[in-house]
Coordinates of C-alpha atoms in Angstrom, one line a residue:
V933 CA 34.8 -60.3 54.2
M934 CA 36.8 -58.0 56.4
R935 CA 39.0 -60.8 57.5
V936 CA 39.7 -61.7 53.9
A937 CA 40.6 -58.1 53.1
S938 CA 42.8 -57.9 56.1
N939 CA 44.6 -61.1 55.2
T940 CA 45.1 -59.8 51.7
H941 CA 46.9 -56.7 52.9
A942 CA 48.8 -58.6 55.7
P943 CA 50.0 -62.0 54.5
H944 CA 52.5 -62.6 57.3
S945 CA 49.7 -62.5 60.0
P946 CA 48.1 -65.8 60.1
P947 CA 44.4 -65.8 60.2
A948 CA 42.5 -67.1 63.2
P949 CA 41.0 -70.3 62.1
D950 CA 37.4 -71.0 62.8
T951 CA 36.2 -74.2 64.6
D952 CA 35.9 -76.3 61.6
D953 CA 39.3 -75.2 60.1
E954 CA 40.9 -75.6 63.3
E955 CA 39.7 -79.2 63.6
L956 CA 40.9 -79.9 60.1
V957 CA 44.4 -78.4 60.7
T958 CA 44.7 -80.2 64.0
S959 CA 43.6 -83.5 62.6
T960 CA 46.0 -83.0 59.6
V961 CA 49.1 -81.9 61.6
T962 CA 49.0 -83.5 65.0
E963 CA 47.1 -86.6 64.7
P964 CA 46.5 -88.9 61.8
K965 CA 43.0 -89.9 61.2
S966 CA 41.5 -92.9 59.7
S967 CA 40.8 -93.0 56.0
K968 CA 37.2 -92.6 56.6
G969 CA 37.8 -89.4 58.6
N970 CA 40.1 -88.0 55.8
R971 CA 37.5 -88.5 53.2
L972 CA 34.9 -86.6 55.2
G973 CA 37.1 -83.5 55.8
F974 CA 38.1 -83.3 52.2
F975 CA 34.5 -83.4 51.2
R976 CA 33.6 -80.6 53.6
F977 CA 36.4 -78.4 52.3
A978 CA 35.5 -79.0 48.7
L979 CA 31.9 -77.8 49.3
R980 CA 33.0 -74.6 51.1
W981 CA 35.9 -73.4 48.8
P982 CA 34.0 -72.0 45.6
W983 CA 31.9 -69.6 47.7
T984 CA 35.0 -68.4 49.5
F985 CA 36.8 -67.8 46.2
L986 CA 33.9 -65.9 44.8
L987 CA 33.7 -63.7 47.9
I988 CA 37.4 -63.0 47.6
M989 CA 37.0 -61.9 43.9
L990 CA 34.1 -59.5 44.6
V991 CA 35.9 -57.8 47.5
S992 CA 39.1 -57.3 45.5
G993 CA 37.3 -56.0 42.4
G994 CA 35.3 -53.4 44.4
V995 CA 38.5 -52.1 46.1
G996 CA 40.1 -51.8 42.6
L997 CA 37.2 -49.8 41.2
I998 CA 37.2 -47.4 44.2
A999 CA 40.9 -46.9 43.8
F1000 CA 40.6 -46.2 40.0
A1001 CA 37.8 -43.7 40.6
L1002 CA 39.8 -41.9 43.2
L1003 CA 42.8 -41.8 40.9
F1004 CA 41.1 -40.2 37.9
K1005 CA 38.7 -37.8 39.8
L1006 CA 39.1 -34.1 38.4
P1007 CA 39.0 -31.0 40.6
A1008 CA 35.8 -28.9 40.6
V1009 CA 35.5 -26.0 38.0
P1010 CA 35.3 -22.5 39.7
N1011 CA 31.9 -20.8 39.4
C1012 CA 32.8 -17.3 38.3
P1013 CA 29.3 -15.7 38.4
A1014 CA 28.8 -16.9 42.0
T1015 CA 32.3 -15.8 43.2
F1016 CA 32.5 -13.3 46.0
W1017 CA 35.2 -11.0 44.5
P1018 CA 36.4 -9.1 47.5
T1019 CA 37.7 -12.4 48.9
A1020 CA 38.6 -14.0 45.6
S1021 CA 42.2 -15.0 44.8
A1022 CA 44.3 -13.5 42.1
S1023 CA 44.3 -16.8 40.2
M1024 CA 40.5 -16.9 40.4
R1025 CA 40.3 -13.3 39.0
L1026 CA 42.7 -14.1 36.2
Y1027 CA 40.9 -17.3 35.4
C1028 CA 37.4 -15.6 35.3
A1029 CA 38.8 -12.6 33.4
Q1030 CA 40.2 -14.8 30.7
L1031 CA 36.9 -16.6 30.4
A1032 CA 35.1 -13.3 30.0
A1033 CA 37.7 -12.0 27.5
N1034 CA 37.4 -15.1 25.3
K1035 CA 33.8 -14.0 24.5
Q1036 CA 35.3 -11.0 22.5
T1037 CA 32.5 -8.6 23.3
A1038 CA 33.1 -5.0 24.5
E1039 CA 31.2 -5.6 27.7
D1040 CA 33.0 -8.8 28.5
L1041 CA 36.4 -7.4 27.7
L1042 CA 35.7 -4.4 29.9
K1043 CA 34.6 -6.7 32.7
A1044 CA 37.7 -8.8 32.3
I1045 CA 39.9 -5.6 32.6
E1046 CA 37.9 -4.5 35.6
L1047 CA 38.5 -7.9 37.4
I1048 CA 42.3 -7.9 37.0
E1049 CA 42.8 -4.1 37.4
A1050 CA 41.3 -4.5 40.9
L1051 CA 44.5 -6.3 42.0
P1052 CA 47.2 -4.1 43.7
Q1053 CA 49.8 -2.4 41.7
D1054 CA 52.6 -4.3 43.6
H1055 CA 51.0 -7.7 42.9
P1056 CA 53.4 -10.3 41.7
L1057 CA 51.3 -10.8 38.6
R1058 CA 51.1 -7.1 37.7
E1059 CA 53.3 -7.5 34.6
E1060 CA 50.9 -10.2 33.2
I1061 CA 47.9 -8.0 34.3
D1062 CA 49.2 -5.0 32.4
S1063 CA 49.9 -7.1 29.3
L1064 CA 46.4 -8.6 29.3
T1065 CA 44.9 -5.1 29.9
E1066 CA 46.7 -3.7 26.8
Q1067 CA 45.8 -6.8 24.7
W1068 CA 42.1 -6.6 25.7
S1069 CA 42.0 -2.8 25.2
L1070 CA 43.2 -3.3 21.7
D1071 CA 40.5 -6.0 21.3
I1072 CA 38.0 -3.4 22.4
L1073 CA 39.3 -0.9 19.9
K1074 CA 39.0 -3.6 17.2
I1075 CA 35.3 -4.0 18.1
G1076 CA 34.9 -0.3 17.9
E1077 CA 36.5 -0.3 14.5
A1078 CA 34.1 -3.1 13.4
K1079 CA 31.2 -1.0 14.6
F1080 CA 32.5 2.0 12.7
Q1081 CA 32.9 -0.1 9.5
A1082 CA 29.3 -1.3 10.0
G1083 CA 28.1 2.3 10.0
K1084 CA 27.5 2.6 13.8
L1085 CA 29.7 5.6 14.6
D1086 CA 28.1 6.5 17.9
E1087 CA 28.5 3.0 19.2
A1088 CA 32.0 2.9 18.0
K1089 CA 32.9 6.1 19.8
A1090 CA 31.2 5.0 22.9
I1091 CA 33.2 1.8 22.9
A1092 CA 36.5 3.6 22.2
N1093 CA 35.8 6.1 25.0
R1094 CA 35.4 3.2 27.6
I1095 CA 39.0 2.0 27.1
P1096 CA 40.8 2.5 30.4
T1097 CA 42.6 5.8 30.3
K1098 CA 45.8 4.4 31.8
S1099 CA 46.3 1.9 29.0
K1100 CA 48.4 2.9 26.0
A1101 CA 45.4 2.0 23.7
S1102 CA 43.4 4.8 25.2
K1103 CA 45.3 7.5 23.2
L1104 CA 45.1 5.3 20.1
G1105 CA 41.3 5.1 20.7
Q1106 CA 41.0 8.9 20.8
A1107 CA 43.0 9.2 17.6
R1108 CA 40.8 6.6 16.1
I1109 CA 37.7 8.5 17.1
E1110 CA 39.0 11.7 15.4
R1111 CA 39.8 9.6 12.3
W1112 CA 36.3 8.1 12.3
Q1113 CA 34.7 11.5 12.7
G1114 CA 36.7 13.0 9.8
I1115 CA 35.8 10.1 7.5
W1116 CA 32.2 10.3 8.6
A1117 CA 32.0 14.0 8.0
K1118 CA 33.6 13.7 4.6
A1119 CA 31.2 10.9 3.7
E1120 CA 28.1 12.8 4.8
G1121 CA 29.3 15.8 2.7
I1122 CA 29.7 13.7 -0.4
Y1123 CA 26.3 12.1 0.2
Q1124 CA 24.6 15.4 0.6
K1125 CA 26.1 16.8 -2.6
A1126 CA 24.9 13.7 -4.5
E1127 CA 21.4 14.1 -3.0
Q1128 CA 21.4 17.8 -4.0
Q1129 CA 22.3 16.8 -7.6
L1130 CA 19.6 14.3 -7.5
R1131 CA 17.0 16.9 -6.5
E1132 CA 18.2 19.0 -9.5
S1133 CA 17.9 16.0 -11.8
H1134 CA 21.6 16.0 -12.6
W1135 CA 22.1 12.3 -12.8
T1136 CA 25.6 12.2 -14.2
V1137 CA 27.0 14.6 -11.6
A1138 CA 25.2 12.8 -8.8
F1139 CA 26.7 9.5 -9.8
R1140 CA 30.2 11.2 -10.1
E1141 CA 29.8 12.4 -6.5
A1142 CA 28.5 8.9 -5.3
V1143 CA 31.6 7.2 -6.7
K1144 CA 33.8 9.2 -4.3
L1145 CA 32.2 7.2 -1.5
T1146 CA 34.0 4.0 -2.7
S1147 CA 37.4 5.6 -1.9
L1148 CA 36.6 6.1 1.8
D1149 CA 38.1 3.8 4.4
N1150 CA 34.7 2.8 5.6
K1151 CA 32.8 -0.3 4.4
Y1152 CA 29.4 1.2 5.4
W1153 CA 29.8 4.3 3.2
A1154 CA 31.8 2.7 0.5
A1155 CA 29.4 -0.2 0.0
V1156 CA 26.0 0.1 1.7
K1157 CA 25.5 3.9 1.3
Y1158 CA 27.1 3.8 -2.1
D1159 CA 24.7 1.1 -3.3
E1160 CA 21.9 3.1 -1.7
I1161 CA 22.6 6.3 -3.5
V1162 CA 23.2 4.6 -6.8
D1163 CA 19.9 2.8 -6.4
Q1164 CA 18.3 6.2 -5.6
I1165 CA 19.9 7.7 -8.8
S1166 CA 18.5 4.9 -10.9
I1167 CA 15.1 5.2 -9.3
A1168 CA 15.1 9.0 -9.5
R1169 CA 16.0 8.8 -13.2
D1170 CA 13.1 6.4 -13.9
D1171 CA 10.8 8.5 -11.7
S1172 CA 11.8 11.6 -13.5
Q1173 CA 10.6 10.1 -16.8
K1174 CA 7.4 9.0 -15.2
L1175 CA 6.9 12.5 -13.8
D1176 CA 7.6 14.1 -17.2
K1177 CA 4.9 11.9 -18.7
A1178 CA 2.5 12.7 -15.9
R1179 CA 3.2 16.5 -16.4
D1180 CA 2.4 16.1 -20.1
F1181 CA -0.9 14.5 -19.3
S1182 CA -1.7 17.0 -16.6
Q1183 CA -1.5 19.9 -19.1
S1184 CA -4.6 18.6 -20.9
N1185 CA -8.2 19.5 -20.0
S1186 CA -9.4 16.0 -20.7
V1187 CA -10.7 14.0 -17.8
E1188 CA -9.0 10.8 -19.1
D1189 CA -5.6 12.6 -19.5
L1190 CA -5.8 14.0 -15.9
L1191 CA -6.6 10.5 -14.6
A1192 CA -3.6 9.2 -16.6
A1193 CA -1.4 11.9 -15.1
I1194 CA -2.4 10.8 -11.6
K1195 CA -1.8 7.1 -12.5
E1196 CA 1.7 7.9 -13.7
A1197 CA 2.5 10.0 -10.6
D1198 CA 1.2 7.2 -8.4
K1199 CA 4.0 4.9 -9.7
I1200 CA 6.6 7.1 -7.9
S1201 CA 7.7 5.5 -4.6
H1202 CA 7.6 7.4 -1.4
K1203 CA 11.3 6.8 -1.1
S1204 CA 12.0 8.7 -4.3
Y1205 CA 13.3 12.3 -4.4
A1206 CA 10.5 13.0 -6.9
Y1207 CA 7.8 11.8 -4.4
K1208 CA 6.8 15.3 -3.1
E1209 CA 6.7 16.7 -6.6
A1210 CA 4.6 13.7 -7.7
Q1211 CA 2.2 14.3 -4.8
D1212 CA 1.9 17.9 -5.7
L1213 CA 1.1 17.0 -9.2
I1214 CA -1.5 14.5 -8.0
A1215 CA -3.1 17.1 -5.8
E1216 CA -3.2 19.6 -8.7
A1217 CA -4.6 17.1 -11.1
G1218 CA -7.2 16.2 -8.5
K1219 CA -8.2 19.8 -8.1
K1220 CA -8.7 20.1 -11.9
L1221 CA -10.9 17.0 -11.9
V1222 CA -13.0 18.4 -9.0
E1223 CA -13.3 21.7 -10.8
R1224 CA -14.6 19.9 -13.9
A1225 CA -17.0 17.9 -11.8
R1226 CA -18.3 21.2 -10.2
N1227 CA -18.8 22.7 -13.7
R1228 CA -20.8 19.7 -14.6
L1229 CA -22.8 20.1 -11.4
E1230 CA -23.7 23.6 -12.5
R1231 CA -24.9 22.2 -15.8
R1232 CA -26.7 19.5 -13.9
D1233 CA -24.9 16.9 -15.9
W1234 CA -25.2 14.2 -13.2
Q1235 CA -23.8 11.4 -15.5
G1236 CA -20.7 13.5 -16.1
V1237 CA -20.3 14.1 -12.4
L1238 CA -20.5 10.4 -11.6
E1239 CA -18.0 9.7 -14.3
I1240 CA -15.4 11.8 -12.6
A1241 CA -16.3 11.0 -9.0
N1242 CA -16.2 7.2 -9.5
K1243 CA -12.8 7.5 -11.2
L1244 CA -11.2 9.7 -8.6
P1245 CA -8.3 7.6 -7.2
D1246 CA -7.6 7.4 -3.4
S1247 CA -4.3 9.1 -4.0
V1248 CA -5.9 12.5 -4.5
K1249 CA -6.9 12.3 -0.9
L1250 CA -10.3 13.9 -1.4
P1251 CA -12.7 11.3 0.0
E1252 CA -15.2 13.8 1.3
V1253 CA -15.3 15.6 -2.1
K1254 CA -15.8 12.3 -3.9
S1255 CA -18.6 11.4 -1.5
D1256 CA -20.3 14.8 -1.9
L1257 CA -20.1 14.6 -5.7
I1258 CA -21.7 11.2 -5.8
A1259 CA -24.5 12.3 -3.4
L1260 CA -25.2 15.5 -5.4
A1261 CA -25.1 13.6 -8.7
N1262 CA -27.7 11.1 -7.5
A1263 CA -29.8 14.0 -6.2
I1264 CA -29.6 15.7 -9.7
S1265 CA -30.6 12.4 -11.3
A1266 CA -33.6 12.2 -9.0
A1267 CA -34.6 15.8 -9.8
S1268 CA -34.3 15.4 -13.5
S1269 CA -37.8 13.9 -13.8
G1270 CA -39.2 17.4 -12.8
T1271 CA -42.0 16.1 -10.5
V1272 CA -42.6 17.7 -7.2
S1273 CA -42.0 14.5 -5.3
D1274 CA -38.7 13.8 -7.0
L1275 CA -37.6 17.4 -6.5
E1276 CA -38.4 17.1 -2.8
S1277 CA -36.4 13.9 -2.6
A1278 CA -33.5 15.6 -4.3
I1279 CA -33.6 18.5 -1.8
A1280 CA -33.6 16.0 1.1
A1281 CA -30.5 14.3 -0.4
A1282 CA -28.7 17.6 -0.9
K1283 CA -29.5 18.7 2.7
K1284 CA -27.5 15.7 3.9
V1285 CA -24.3 17.5 2.8
G1286 CA -23.6 19.4 6.0
S1287 CA -22.1 22.8 6.5
G1288 CA -18.6 21.4 7.1
R1289 CA -18.5 19.5 3.8
P1290 CA -16.5 20.6 0.8
L1291 CA -19.5 20.9 -1.5
Y1292 CA -21.8 22.5 1.0
N1293 CA -22.3 25.7 -1.1
E1294 CA -23.1 23.7 -4.2
A1295 CA -25.6 21.6 -2.3
E1296 CA -27.2 24.7 -0.9
A1297 CA -27.4 26.3 -4.4
L1298 CA -29.0 23.1 -5.8
S1299 CA -31.5 22.9 -2.9
D1300 CA -32.5 26.5 -3.5
R1301 CA -32.9 25.9 -7.2
W1302 CA -35.1 22.9 -6.7
Q1303 CA -37.2 24.7 -4.1
R1304 CA -37.8 27.6 -6.6
E1305 CA -38.6 25.0 -9.3
I1306 CA -41.2 23.5 -7.0
D1307 CA -42.7 27.0 -6.6
D1308 CA -42.5 27.6 -10.4
L1309 CA -44.4 24.3 -11.0
A1310 CA -47.2 25.5 -8.8
R1311 CA -47.5 28.8 -10.8
L1312 CA -47.3 26.9 -14.1
D1313 CA -50.0 24.5 -13.1
Q1314 CA -52.3 27.3 -12.0
A1315 CA -51.7 29.3 -15.2
K1316 CA -52.3 26.2 -17.4
T1317 CA -55.6 25.6 -15.7
T1318 CA -56.6 29.2 -16.3
A1319 CA -55.6 29.2 -19.9
S1320 CA -57.4 25.9 -20.7
S1321 CA -60.7 27.8 -21.4
G1322 CA -59.1 29.4 -24.5
L1323 CA -60.7 32.8 -23.8
V1324 CA -58.7 35.9 -24.4
P1325 CA -59.1 37.3 -20.9
D1326 CA -58.2 33.9 -19.3
L1327 CA -55.2 33.7 -21.6
R1328 CA -54.1 37.1 -20.5
D1329 CA -54.5 36.2 -16.9
A1330 CA -52.4 33.0 -17.4
I1331 CA -49.7 35.1 -19.1
T1332 CA -49.7 37.5 -16.1
E1333 CA -49.3 34.5 -13.7
V1334 CA -46.3 32.9 -15.5
E1335 CA -44.6 36.3 -15.9
K1336 CA -44.2 36.2 -12.1
I1337 CA -41.6 33.5 -12.5
P1338 CA -38.2 35.4 -12.4
K1339 CA -35.7 35.1 -15.2
G1340 CA -33.1 33.1 -13.2
N1341 CA -35.6 30.4 -12.0
P1342 CA -35.4 26.9 -13.4
R1343 CA -38.8 26.9 -15.1
Y1344 CA -38.4 30.4 -16.6
S1345 CA -37.9 29.1 -20.1
E1346 CA -40.9 26.8 -19.8
A1347 CA -42.9 29.8 -18.5
Q1348 CA -41.8 32.0 -21.4
A1349 CA -42.7 29.3 -23.9
D1350 CA -46.2 28.9 -22.4
A1351 CA -46.6 32.7 -22.3
G1352 CA -45.5 32.9 -26.0
R1353 CA -47.9 30.2 -27.0
W1354 CA -50.8 31.8 -25.2
Q1355 CA -49.9 35.3 -26.6
S1356 CA -49.9 33.8 -30.1
K1357 CA -53.3 32.3 -29.5
I1358 CA -54.6 35.8 -28.4
E1359 CA -53.1 37.4 -31.5
A1360 CA -54.5 34.8 -33.8
T1361 CA -57.9 35.2 -32.3
E1362 CA -57.7 39.0 -32.8
D1363 CA -56.1 39.0 -36.3
Q1364 CA -57.9 36.1 -38.0
P1365 CA -60.9 38.3 -39.0
Y1366 CA -58.5 40.6 -41.0
L1367 CA -57.0 37.7 -42.9
D1368 CA -60.3 36.1 -43.6
R1369 CA -61.7 39.4 -44.9
A1370 CA -58.6 39.9 -47.2
K1371 CA -59.0 36.4 -48.6
Q1372 CA -62.7 37.1 -49.4
I1373 CA -61.8 40.3 -51.2
A1374 CA -59.0 38.7 -53.2
S1375 CA -61.4 35.9 -54.3
L1376 CA -63.4 38.5 -56.3
G1377 CA -60.4 38.8 -58.7
G1378 CA -59.2 41.9 -60.7
A1379 CA -56.5 44.3 -60.0
S1380 CA -58.6 46.5 -57.7
G1381 CA -59.7 43.4 -55.6
L1382 CA -56.1 42.3 -55.2
Q1383 CA -55.0 45.7 -54.1
D1384 CA -57.8 45.9 -51.5
A1385 CA -56.9 42.4 -50.2
I1386 CA -53.3 43.4 -49.9
Q1387 CA -54.3 46.6 -47.9
E1388 CA -56.5 44.5 -45.6
A1389 CA -53.8 41.9 -44.9
R1390 CA -51.3 44.6 -44.1
R1391 CA -53.3 45.5 -41.0
I1392 CA -51.7 42.5 -39.4
T1393 CA -48.4 44.1 -38.2
A1394 CA -45.0 42.5 -37.8
G1395 CA -44.4 40.4 -34.7
R1396 CA -48.0 39.2 -34.6
A1397 CA -48.9 35.5 -34.7
L1398 CA -50.5 35.6 -38.1
Y1399 CA -48.0 38.0 -39.6
P1400 CA -46.0 35.3 -41.6
Q1401 CA -49.2 33.9 -43.0
A1402 CA -50.5 37.4 -43.9
Q1403 CA -47.2 38.2 -45.6
E1404 CA -47.3 35.0 -47.6
K1405 CA -50.8 35.9 -48.9
I1406 CA -49.6 39.5 -49.7
R1407 CA -46.7 38.1 -51.8
E1408 CA -49.1 35.8 -53.6
W1409 CA -51.6 38.6 -54.3
S1410 CA -48.8 41.0 -55.2
S1411 CA -47.4 38.6 -57.8
A1412 CA -50.9 38.1 -59.3
L1413 CA -51.3 41.9 -59.5
E1414 CA -47.9 42.4 -61.1
K1415 CA -48.7 39.7 -63.7
I1416 CA -51.9 41.5 -64.5
E1417 CA -50.1 44.8 -64.8
D1418 CA -47.0 43.6 -66.8
Q1419 CA -48.5 40.9 -69.1
P1420 CA -49.4 43.4 -71.8
Y1421 CA -45.8 44.5 -72.1
L1422 CA -44.6 40.9 -72.5
D1423 CA -47.3 40.1 -75.0
Q1424 CA -46.4 43.2 -77.1
A1425 CA -42.7 42.3 -77.0
R1426 CA -43.4 38.8 -78.2
T1427 CA -45.6 40.1 -81.0
L1428 CA -42.8 42.4 -82.2
A1429 CA -40.3 39.6 -82.0
N1430 CA -42.5 37.3 -84.1
S1431 CA -42.7 40.0 -86.7
G1432 CA -38.9 40.2 -86.9
S1433 CA -38.6 43.5 -85.0
L1434 CA -36.2 42.2 -82.4
P1435 CA -34.9 45.6 -81.1
S1436 CA -38.4 46.8 -80.6
A1437 CA -39.3 43.6 -78.8
I1438 CA -36.4 44.1 -76.4
T1439 CA -37.4 47.7 -75.7
A1440 CA -41.0 46.6 -75.0
A1441 CA -39.9 43.8 -72.6
Q1442 CA -37.5 46.1 -70.7
Q1443 CA -40.5 48.0 -69.4
I1444 CA -41.0 45.1 -66.9
K1445 CA -38.8 46.2 -63.9
P1446 CA -36.5 43.8 -62.1
G1447 CA -38.1 42.1 -59.1
R1448 CA -41.6 42.0 -60.7
A1449 CA -43.4 38.7 -61.2
L1450 CA -42.7 38.5 -64.9
S1451 CA -39.2 40.0 -64.7
R1452 CA -37.4 36.6 -65.0
E1453 CA -39.5 35.5 -68.0
A1454 CA -39.0 38.9 -69.7
Q1455 CA -35.2 38.7 -69.1
N1456 CA -35.0 35.2 -70.7
N1457 CA -36.8 36.5 -73.8
I1458 CA -34.6 39.5 -73.9
R1459 CA -31.4 37.3 -73.8
Q1460 CA -32.8 35.1 -76.5
W1461 CA -33.6 38.0 -78.8
Q1462 CA -30.3 39.7 -78.2
A1463 CA -28.5 36.5 -79.1
E1464 CA -30.5 36.4 -82.3
I1465 CA -29.5 39.9 -83.2
D1466 CA -25.8 39.2 -82.4
G1467 CA -25.9 36.1 -84.5
Q1468 CA -27.4 37.9 -87.5
Q1469 CA -24.8 40.7 -87.2
R1470 CA -21.9 38.2 -87.0
L1471 CA -23.1 36.1 -89.9
Q1472 CA -23.5 39.3 -92.0
E1473 CA -20.1 40.4 -91.0
S1474 CA -18.6 37.0 -92.0
Y1475 CA -20.2 37.3 -95.5
E1476 CA -18.7 40.8 -95.9
T1477 CA -15.3 39.5 -94.7
A1478 CA -15.3 36.7 -97.3
T1479 CA -16.1 39.0 -100.2
P1480 CA -12.5 39.5 -101.4
G1481 CA -12.2 35.7 -102.0
T1482 CA -8.6 35.5 -100.9
P1483 CA -7.5 32.6 -98.6
E1484 CA -6.9 35.1 -95.8
A1485 CA -10.3 36.7 -96.2
I1486 CA -12.1 33.3 -96.2
S1487 CA -10.2 32.2 -93.1
N1488 CA -11.2 35.3 -91.2
A1489 CA -14.8 34.8 -92.4
I1490 CA -14.8 31.3 -91.0
R1491 CA -13.6 32.6 -87.6
T1492 CA -16.3 35.3 -87.5
A1493 CA -19.1 32.9 -88.5
R1494 CA -18.1 30.4 -85.8
G1495 CA -18.8 33.1 -83.2
V1496 CA -22.5 33.1 -84.0
P1497 CA -24.3 32.1 -80.6
S1498 CA -25.7 28.6 -80.6
A1499 CA -29.0 30.0 -79.3
A1500 CA -29.5 32.1 -82.5
K1501 CA -31.7 30.8 -85.2
V1502 CA -29.1 31.8 -87.8
R1503 CA -26.6 29.3 -86.2
G1504 CA -27.5 26.7 -88.9
D1505 CA -26.8 29.2 -91.7
A1506 CA -23.4 30.0 -90.1
V1507 CA -22.5 26.3 -90.0
I1508 CA -23.4 25.9 -93.6
A1509 CA -21.3 28.9 -94.6
V1510 CA -18.3 27.7 -92.6
N1511 CA -18.3 24.3 -94.3
R1512 CA -18.7 25.9 -97.7
W1513 CA -15.8 28.2 -97.1
S1514 CA -13.6 25.2 -95.9
Y1515 CA -14.1 23.4 -99.2
Q1516 CA -13.3 26.6 -101.0
L1517 CA -10.0 26.9 -99.2
L1518 CA -9.2 23.2 -100.0
A1519 CA -9.9 23.9 -103.7
M1520 CA -7.6 27.0 -103.6
A1521 CA -4.8 24.9 -102.0
Q1522 CA -5.2 22.1 -104.6
D1523 CA -5.0 24.7 -107.4
R1524 CA -1.9 26.3 -105.9
S1525 CA -0.1 22.9 -105.5
S1526 CA 0.4 22.7 -109.2
F1527 CA 3.1 25.4 -109.1
N1528 CA 3.8 26.0 -105.4
V1529 CA 3.4 23.1 -102.9
T1530 CA 4.6 25.1 -100.0
E1531 CA 1.9 27.8 -100.4
A1532 CA -0.7 25.0 -101.0
I1533 CA 0.2 23.5 -97.6
A1534 CA -0.1 26.9 -95.9
I1535 CA -3.6 27.4 -97.4
A1536 CA -4.7 23.9 -96.4
K1537 CA -3.6 24.6 -92.8
M1538 CA -6.1 27.5 -92.7
I1539 CA -9.0 25.0 -92.7
P1540 CA -10.0 24.7 -88.9
S1541 CA -10.9 21.4 -87.2
G1542 CA -14.6 20.6 -87.0
T1543 CA -15.3 21.6 -90.6
E1544 CA -16.3 19.2 -93.3
A1545 CA -13.1 19.7 -95.3
Y1546 CA -10.7 19.3 -92.4
Q1547 CA -9.9 15.6 -92.8
S1548 CA -9.4 15.8 -96.5
A1549 CA -7.1 18.9 -96.0
Q1550 CA -5.0 17.0 -93.5
A1551 CA -4.6 14.0 -95.8
Q1552 CA -3.6 16.3 -98.7
I1553 CA -1.1 18.1 -96.5
Q1554 CA 0.7 14.8 -95.6
E1555 CA 0.9 13.8 -99.3
W1556 CA 2.4 17.2 -100.3
Q1557 CA 4.9 17.1 -97.5
K1558 CA 6.1 13.7 -98.6
G1559 CA 6.7 15.1 -102.1
L1560 CA 8.8 17.8 -100.7
E1561 CA 11.2 15.3 -98.9
P1562 CA 14.7 15.1 -100.7
I1563 CA 15.6 11.9 -102.5
P1564 CA 18.5 10.1 -100.7
E1565 CA 21.9 10.1 -102.6
V1566 CA 23.1 6.6 -103.8
I1567 CA 26.8 6.1 -103.2
P1568 CA 28.3 3.5 -105.6
I1569 CA 30.3 0.6 -103.9
P1570 CA 33.6 -0.2 -105.7
P1571 CA 34.1 -3.8 -106.9
T1572 CA 35.9 -6.2 -104.5
D1573 CA 39.5 -7.1 -105.4
P1574 CA 39.7 -10.9 -106.0
Q1575 CA 43.1 -11.0 -104.3

């Protein structure tokens, strides 16, 4: 192969033939062979030539490939992070600095400046270095501006302060920092004013202040913070309405309204300006609920206590109070049966509310009450056992025992009721003989017997157990005695009335004084007799009034007679007289109509309604009035002209 390659590059150097080739050349050039020998040499050459050609092609292709690879091989890229900078060339520094600057971050730009600024001031590339330093400093300032626009003032200032002081951009950076600070201070002032107006619920003024942010040369304040304060204004306005609604509910003393107030205040977000006020309202409403629960504890209304405790929301932040209320309510429920065992269980439950708990004092008060109730029950049981004999001495001893229960104790009312019942039993035992003796005396009858019975019953004084019963019997016997005493007066009065002596009858009945047993009956008779007297007097007066016989006299007589009381016996006579006089007036009117219809109508109108002649009089009046109407004048119509 090497020989073939050498021959390829040096064609004028003849190759050294091998043995077989040499024989072939020699035989071909110098000495002719026989035809048989020629055919043999050609045959040998033909067999060896394809392999030789193939070998030549492989060698030449490999050499070409190697040459092509060497021709297009790139130089190795510098490894900047692994470079040892003290010995690095200027071109290497420039190359790596540009790579770092292309990343366009503040740190990378500063690193790029640091790499090229390390070169000497008299370096041939100093002009390009200074240009790049200025360009990259401006790029750093742009990054600071972007940070400022994004609302990161401190980062922006820190970036601007790192610009190399010898660059022209350094002064521009300091000016930019002053500008940033001025814009930022102005924005904060506007924002604070808007917040202050929000706290005072001046929504319109707050929005007017917020709009000023949009005119600032800062995207963070003009967009992000503006949107933030506008959202806060909207939220605050909604929260203010919720808070007003919660306040309205909190003014009520109703448990449901107070719970509704807490529910409304809970809707206010912790990000809202009204949040603290809402939390204060929740705390105040929670205190009111707890106060009502404590009042119910004092009344031992355990169901009412549970109603409040179970509805206390977590937002009132009174978990221990809620727990104590539930525990004490359950204890009151257990103690409500009044048995000693249940009272002891209630005391044990109340004792679990320790000294550091919110309702410790209430728990101690309930425990003390239940312990006193247990003591009272023991006294009551002992007293009831003593009083069970029914004997007066035992009853007195029982009363003495229960009177040892103080007024403020739970069972005081029960003890007083038992003492009162036993005292009544004692008084009934002592006074029953007086009442029985009075009844026995009254049964004998007669005025004297009734008087003696009344005197005997009066020995039972006011406030005694049998006093109401004795007073009832006294009233019964007094009524019977009064009837015995006053019946003669009433009988005499009725006898006089029957005989027609009504004034004397009234005088006799008036001897029965008001308030006596027969007083009402006597007064009824007196009213009846007086009505009869009045009726007779009015009827007589009407007769006298009608005596002249004129229409006016008869009309006045009718009015007088109609005033006779309906209860009077002469009422019927008065009605008859009135009807008779009504016909008499009608007759007078008819007589008068023959010469004066107007006067006839006036007389007929004197007949009052309700009398027998009234309808006839009204018909006659209508007829007469028609006769008085004028006859309408007939106006002749002239004949029609034929033309």
